[in-house]
Amino acid sequence: MDEPIVVGVDGSAPSLRAVDWGAEEAALRGAPLRLVYASLWERYEGELIAQELNRPLEEVMARDVVGTAEARARSRRPGVEVTTDVLAGEPEYALVRESSTARAMVLGSRGRSGFTEALLGSVSLTVAGHAHCPVFVLRDGPEEVPGGSPRIVLAVGDKPRDAAAVRFAAEEAALRGLPLEAVRAWRRPSGFAGHDAGEGDPEEAAREVVAEALRDVPEGVATVVRTPEGPSRDVLVEAARGATLLVVGGHPRHGGFGLQLGRVAHGVLHRAPCPVAVVPQPA
């Protein structure tokens, strides 16, 4: 049985946008689409679906949520096989269980916007940090940025640790017919004033890491290399402006416990202006 693209839905506007992304991803990969609603309560607690169904909020049930999501997915991509399910349990844990048999998972964000950054919802953050498959997290906001250049941005870590993220980003670029922009930030050592051959060139070292990471990218994928100086999180947030997707690696903790998100991945999930894919690297 083909592994599905799983979308976590809750009836909110961000989750319906996730349905759109999931339908497109399923079509690109020739995969089935699975839409799931997970909650300890059978009733839906939001407002958007109640408005669309023109029914009192207290009468809206979980089946209405997945039914609306299914109709939306079928309308967007009629050729994609769609199934739905309502799962009893805390959303975080139910979705992590779903990820063990998924090709990828798509989640919206219920983040609240602030002046300098938007905070990510706890469900999305927890699932992205524990999932067994790649997780797309879609930020609130417009899908396209004026003047943006469609591309897949890859946060290059230390190979072979982030090899899974590189492969996933290259695959996304190939499927979408987009260039792959590989980005690795570097910092000048404290007190470093000018180039010293004995100390090595940190920018050149960053270029070498990127070149090694891209070594196995298929020839048909156009690649762009960027090695800006600065904090990794800030560099990646800036690189993601106008991009189609930002791909970062996730790494399990020793013993399998705790979030697999490092500080950089955690930071870009909160601040990236485009969708983010967190790709777990097998231990």
Tab-separated table of C-alpha atoms in Angstrom:
chain	number	residue	atom	x	y	z
A	1	MET	CA	0.000	0.000	0.000
A	2	ASP	CA	1.330	3.424	-0.955
A	3	GLU	CA	2.294	5.654	1.931
A	4	PRO	CA	-0.102	8.613	2.032
A	5	ILE	CA	0.399	12.307	2.414
A	6	VAL	CA	-1.313	12.986	5.750
A	7	VAL	CA	-2.895	16.341	6.541
A	8	GLY	CA	-3.966	17.269	10.049
A	9	VAL	CA	-7.211	19.252	9.810
A	10	ASP	CA	-9.139	21.142	12.477
A	11	GLY	CA	-11.428	23.349	10.407
A	12	SER	CA	-9.305	26.470	10.798
A	13	ALA	CA	-8.230	28.569	7.828
A	14	PRO	CA	-4.560	27.496	8.210
A	15	SER	CA	-5.557	23.816	8.193
A	16	LEU	CA	-7.643	24.268	5.045
A	17	ARG	CA	-4.607	25.826	3.414
A	18	ALA	CA	-2.733	22.697	4.523
A	19	VAL	CA	-5.359	20.628	2.690
A	20	ASP	CA	-4.557	22.540	-0.508
A	21	TRP	CA	-0.821	21.959	-0.061
A	22	GLY	CA	-1.362	18.290	0.781
A	23	ALA	CA	-3.506	17.747	-2.311
A	24	GLU	CA	-0.824	19.308	-4.507
A	25	GLU	CA	1.916	17.259	-2.828
A	26	ALA	CA	-0.070	14.046	-3.279
A	27	ALA	CA	-0.623	14.833	-6.952
A	28	LEU	CA	3.073	15.563	-7.481
A	29	ARG	CA	4.114	12.283	-5.877
A	30	GLY	CA	1.288	10.110	-7.169
A	31	ALA	CA	0.374	9.331	-3.553
A	32	PRO	CA	-2.968	8.995	-1.775
A	33	LEU	CA	-4.129	11.782	0.524
A	34	ARG	CA	-5.286	11.076	4.080
A	35	LEU	CA	-7.121	13.783	6.023
A	36	VAL	CA	-7.330	13.305	9.778
A	37	TYR	CA	-8.983	15.183	12.615
A	38	ALA	CA	-7.611	14.347	16.054
A	39	SER	CA	-9.209	15.427	19.313
A	40	LEU	CA	-10.333	14.164	22.691
A	41	TRP	CA	-13.686	15.811	21.917
A	42	GLU	CA	-16.071	14.842	19.154
A	43	ARG	CA	-17.330	18.346	18.693
A	44	TYR	CA	-15.491	21.010	16.734
A	45	GLU	CA	-14.533	24.049	18.788
A	46	GLY	CA	-13.717	26.588	16.060
A	47	GLU	CA	-15.945	28.854	14.004
A	48	LEU	CA	-14.941	28.715	10.324
A	49	ILE	CA	-16.703	25.441	9.455
A	50	ALA	CA	-19.839	26.471	11.358
A	51	GLN	CA	-20.015	29.592	9.218
A	52	GLU	CA	-19.511	27.647	5.983
A	53	LEU	CA	-22.162	25.067	6.943
A	54	ASN	CA	-24.525	27.786	8.222
A	55	ARG	CA	-25.106	25.804	11.398
A	56	PRO	CA	-24.770	26.610	15.100
A	57	LEU	CA	-21.304	25.954	16.434
A	58	GLU	CA	-22.555	23.384	18.969
A	59	GLU	CA	-23.958	21.258	16.120
A	60	VAL	CA	-20.719	21.028	14.167
A	61	MET	CA	-19.041	17.652	14.625
A	62	ALA	CA	-15.647	16.238	13.726
A	63	ARG	CA	-17.122	14.490	10.686
A	64	ASP	CA	-18.186	17.872	9.332
A	65	VAL	CA	-14.593	19.060	9.569
A	66	VAL	CA	-13.100	16.148	7.631
A	67	GLY	CA	-16.021	16.169	5.188
A	68	THR	CA	-15.415	19.807	4.323
A	69	ALA	CA	-11.683	19.145	3.976
A	70	GLU	CA	-12.362	16.154	1.716
A	71	ALA	CA	-14.620	18.180	-0.578
A	72	ARG	CA	-11.965	20.878	-0.807
A	73	ALA	CA	-9.213	18.379	-1.663
A	74	ARG	CA	-11.308	16.619	-4.319
A	75	SER	CA	-12.207	19.939	-5.889
A	76	ARG	CA	-8.570	21.025	-6.029
A	77	ARG	CA	-7.111	17.719	-7.277
A	78	PRO	CA	-9.900	15.446	-8.608
A	79	GLY	CA	-7.483	12.675	-9.574
A	80	VAL	CA	-6.054	12.170	-6.078
A	81	GLU	CA	-7.347	9.311	-3.910
A	82	VAL	CA	-8.674	10.828	-0.670
A	83	THR	CA	-9.551	9.120	2.611
A	84	THR	CA	-10.549	10.632	5.944
A	85	ASP	CA	-10.539	9.595	9.588
A	86	VAL	CA	-11.418	10.978	13.006
A	87	LEU	CA	-8.907	9.983	15.687
A	88	ALA	CA	-9.627	9.995	19.392
A	89	GLY	CA	-6.759	11.369	21.434
A	90	GLU	CA	-4.543	14.356	21.991
A	91	PRO	CA	-3.768	15.812	18.546
A	92	GLU	CA	-0.007	15.889	19.104
A	93	TYR	CA	0.289	12.197	19.934
A	94	ALA	CA	-2.291	11.020	17.397
A	95	LEU	CA	-0.520	12.859	14.572
A	96	VAL	CA	2.914	11.589	15.585
A	97	ARG	CA	1.502	8.037	15.434
A	98	GLU	CA	0.108	8.788	11.985
A	99	SER	CA	3.532	9.936	10.836
A	100	SER	CA	4.971	6.423	11.254
A	101	THR	CA	3.083	5.230	8.155
A	102	ALA	CA	3.038	8.496	6.165
A	103	ARG	CA	5.187	9.627	3.281
A	104	ALA	CA	4.925	13.177	4.579
A	105	MET	CA	2.643	15.196	6.842
A	106	VAL	CA	1.200	18.674	6.316
A	107	LEU	CA	0.096	20.961	9.136
A	108	GLY	CA	-1.171	24.495	9.329
A	109	SER	CA	-0.192	26.947	12.025
A	110	ARG	CA	-2.522	28.560	14.504
A	111	GLY	CA	0.252	30.987	15.446
A	112	ARG	CA	-0.634	34.424	16.707
A	113	SER	CA	1.051	37.281	14.904
A	114	GLY	CA	3.306	39.683	16.722
A	115	PHE	CA	5.077	42.799	15.526
A	116	THR	CA	8.463	41.116	15.047
A	117	GLU	CA	7.567	37.444	14.653
A	118	ALA	CA	4.705	34.976	14.660
A	119	LEU	CA	4.583	32.237	17.273
A	120	LEU	CA	3.908	28.694	16.120
A	121	GLY	CA	1.076	26.620	17.538
A	122	SER	CA	2.076	23.937	20.045
A	123	VAL	CA	0.598	21.048	18.029
A	124	SER	CA	2.573	21.923	14.892
A	125	LEU	CA	5.766	22.447	16.851
A	126	THR	CA	5.436	19.191	18.788
A	127	VAL	CA	4.629	17.098	15.718
A	128	ALA	CA	7.451	18.654	13.702
A	129	GLY	CA	9.810	17.776	16.532
A	130	HIS	CA	8.764	14.135	16.942
A	131	ALA	CA	7.427	12.909	13.585
A	132	HIS	CA	8.872	9.895	11.796
A	133	CYS	CA	8.398	11.459	8.346
A	134	PRO	CA	8.992	14.882	6.786
A	135	VAL	CA	6.554	17.491	8.109
A	136	PHE	CA	5.446	20.551	6.159
A	137	VAL	CA	4.423	23.420	8.428
A	138	LEU	CA	2.541	26.180	6.636
A	139	ARG	CA	2.747	29.658	8.038
A	140	ASP	CA	-0.165	32.070	7.999
A	141	GLY	CA	-0.030	34.652	5.273
A	142	PRO	CA	-0.017	34.885	1.477
A	143	GLU	CA	1.259	31.920	-0.531
A	144	GLU	CA	3.182	34.197	-2.869
A	145	VAL	CA	5.304	37.206	-2.001
A	146	PRO	CA	5.425	40.033	-4.570
A	147	GLY	CA	8.796	39.936	-6.292
A	148	GLY	CA	9.555	36.495	-4.876
A	149	SER	CA	11.429	33.887	-6.856
A	150	PRO	CA	9.902	30.385	-6.683
A	151	ARG	CA	12.594	28.012	-5.423
A	152	ILE	CA	13.365	25.404	-2.801
A	153	VAL	CA	15.719	26.671	-0.096
A	154	LEU	CA	17.822	24.082	1.724
A	155	ALA	CA	19.467	24.737	5.071
A	156	VAL	CA	22.754	22.884	4.714
A	157	GLY	CA	23.977	21.239	7.895
A	158	ASP	CA	26.888	18.891	8.467
A	159	LYS	CA	26.879	15.931	6.107
A	160	PRO	CA	26.156	13.056	6.504
A	161	ARG	CA	23.931	14.143	9.401
A	162	ASP	CA	21.532	16.088	7.156
A	163	ALA	CA	21.664	13.802	4.096
A	164	ALA	CA	17.924	13.059	4.347
A	165	ALA	CA	17.076	16.763	4.188
A	166	VAL	CA	19.280	17.214	1.115
A	167	ARG	CA	17.601	14.320	-0.688
A	168	PHE	CA	14.144	15.587	0.217
A	169	ALA	CA	14.884	19.138	-0.927
A	170	ALA	CA	16.327	17.902	-4.218
A	171	GLU	CA	13.264	15.735	-4.780
A	172	GLU	CA	10.923	18.648	-4.096
A	173	ALA	CA	12.875	20.825	-6.521
A	174	ALA	CA	12.732	18.147	-9.222
A	175	LEU	CA	9.010	17.468	-8.727
A	176	ARG	CA	8.146	21.155	-8.883
A	177	GLY	CA	10.624	22.073	-11.615
A	178	LEU	CA	12.275	24.663	-9.382
A	179	PRO	CA	15.895	25.515	-8.610
A	180	LEU	CA	17.442	24.355	-5.346
A	181	GLU	CA	19.110	27.112	-3.341
A	182	ALA	CA	21.546	25.667	-0.796
A	183	VAL	CA	22.333	28.027	2.092
A	184	ARG	CA	24.910	27.720	4.838
A	185	ALA	CA	25.734	30.587	7.169
A	186	TRP	CA	29.160	31.187	8.663
A	187	ARG	CA	30.490	33.367	11.426
A	188	ARG	CA	33.835	35.094	11.688
A	189	PRO	CA	35.634	33.966	14.856
A	190	SER	CA	35.657	36.455	17.695
A	191	GLY	CA	38.606	38.800	17.352
A	192	PHE	CA	39.193	37.704	13.753
A	193	ALA	CA	40.414	40.774	11.876
A	194	GLY	CA	41.130	39.830	8.309
A	195	HIS	CA	42.184	36.594	6.671
A	196	ASP	CA	44.790	34.437	8.347
A	197	ALA	CA	45.815	31.375	6.336
A	198	GLY	CA	46.782	29.620	9.530
A	199	GLU	CA	43.279	29.988	10.930
A	200	GLY	CA	41.496	28.981	7.719
A	201	ASP	CA	38.774	30.830	5.866
A	202	PRO	CA	35.324	30.197	7.431
A	203	GLU	CA	33.515	31.249	4.276
A	204	GLU	CA	35.532	28.862	2.125
A	205	ALA	CA	34.875	26.106	4.656
A	206	ALA	CA	31.126	26.792	4.349
A	207	ARG	CA	31.354	26.527	0.548
A	208	GLU	CA	33.123	23.191	0.855
A	209	VAL	CA	30.397	21.828	3.139
A	210	VAL	CA	27.698	22.928	0.681
A	211	ALA	CA	29.556	21.397	-2.277
A	212	GLU	CA	29.833	18.090	-0.419
A	213	ALA	CA	26.146	18.167	0.514
A	214	LEU	CA	25.104	18.750	-3.105
A	215	ARG	CA	27.378	16.089	-4.532
A	216	ASP	CA	24.586	13.564	-5.136
A	217	VAL	CA	21.888	15.997	-6.291
A	218	PRO	CA	20.585	14.871	-9.723
A	219	GLU	CA	22.054	16.756	-12.661
A	220	GLY	CA	18.637	17.907	-13.825
A	221	VAL	CA	18.148	20.040	-10.697
A	222	ALA	CA	19.555	23.550	-11.019
A	223	THR	CA	21.445	24.528	-7.876
A	224	VAL	CA	22.431	27.880	-6.404
A	225	VAL	CA	24.932	28.167	-3.552
A	226	ARG	CA	24.756	30.930	-0.948
A	227	THR	CA	27.101	31.300	2.002
A	228	PRO	CA	26.231	34.573	3.782
A	229	GLU	CA	27.872	35.656	6.989
A	230	GLY	CA	25.624	35.888	10.028
A	231	PRO	CA	23.569	33.909	12.550
A	232	SER	CA	22.114	30.821	10.877
A	233	ARG	CA	18.526	31.526	11.872
A	234	ASP	CA	18.581	35.088	10.575
A	235	VAL	CA	20.323	34.073	7.348
A	236	LEU	CA	17.758	31.353	6.638
A	237	VAL	CA	14.763	33.557	7.427
A	238	GLU	CA	16.086	36.137	4.985
A	239	ALA	CA	16.852	33.485	2.353
A	240	ALA	CA	13.298	32.141	2.629
A	241	ARG	CA	11.648	35.411	1.609
A	242	GLY	CA	9.665	34.761	-1.545
A	243	ALA	CA	10.676	31.086	-1.608
A	244	THR	CA	8.292	28.190	-2.189
A	245	LEU	CA	9.666	26.050	0.630
A	246	LEU	CA	12.452	26.020	3.210
A	247	VAL	CA	13.842	22.570	4.092
A	248	VAL	CA	15.666	21.954	7.375
A	249	GLY	CA	16.944	18.774	9.011
A	250	GLY	CA	15.794	17.349	12.320
A	251	HIS	CA	17.840	15.074	14.531
A	252	PRO	CA	16.662	12.633	17.198
A	253	ARG	CA	18.068	12.977	20.678
A	254	HIS	CA	20.103	10.161	22.160
A	255	GLY	CA	17.762	7.521	23.513
A	256	GLY	CA	14.933	8.717	21.280
A	257	PHE	CA	13.458	11.233	23.732
A	258	GLY	CA	12.900	14.953	23.382
A	259	LEU	CA	12.476	17.261	20.421
A	260	GLN	CA	14.594	16.543	17.385
A	261	LEU	CA	14.671	20.247	16.554
A	262	GLY	CA	17.870	22.167	17.040
A	263	ARG	CA	17.896	25.884	17.773
A	264	VAL	CA	18.062	26.819	14.090
A	265	ALA	CA	15.146	24.608	13.004
A	266	HIS	CA	13.117	25.766	15.996
A	267	GLY	CA	13.847	29.379	15.149
A	268	VAL	CA	12.900	29.196	11.475
A	269	LEU	CA	9.641	27.396	12.301
A	270	HIS	CA	8.686	30.452	14.329
A	271	ARG	CA	9.879	33.086	11.872
A	272	ALA	CA	10.188	31.769	8.308
A	273	PRO	CA	8.037	33.706	5.820
A	274	CYS	CA	7.363	30.602	3.700
A	275	PRO	CA	6.326	26.978	4.378
A	276	VAL	CA	8.959	24.932	6.213
A	277	ALA	CA	9.646	21.205	5.814
A	278	VAL	CA	11.359	19.486	8.756
A	279	VAL	CA	13.023	16.271	7.582
A	280	PRO	CA	14.101	13.789	10.273
A	281	GLN	CA	17.496	12.189	9.767
A	282	PRO	CA	17.487	8.509	10.782
A	283	ALA	CA	19.576	7.848	13.883
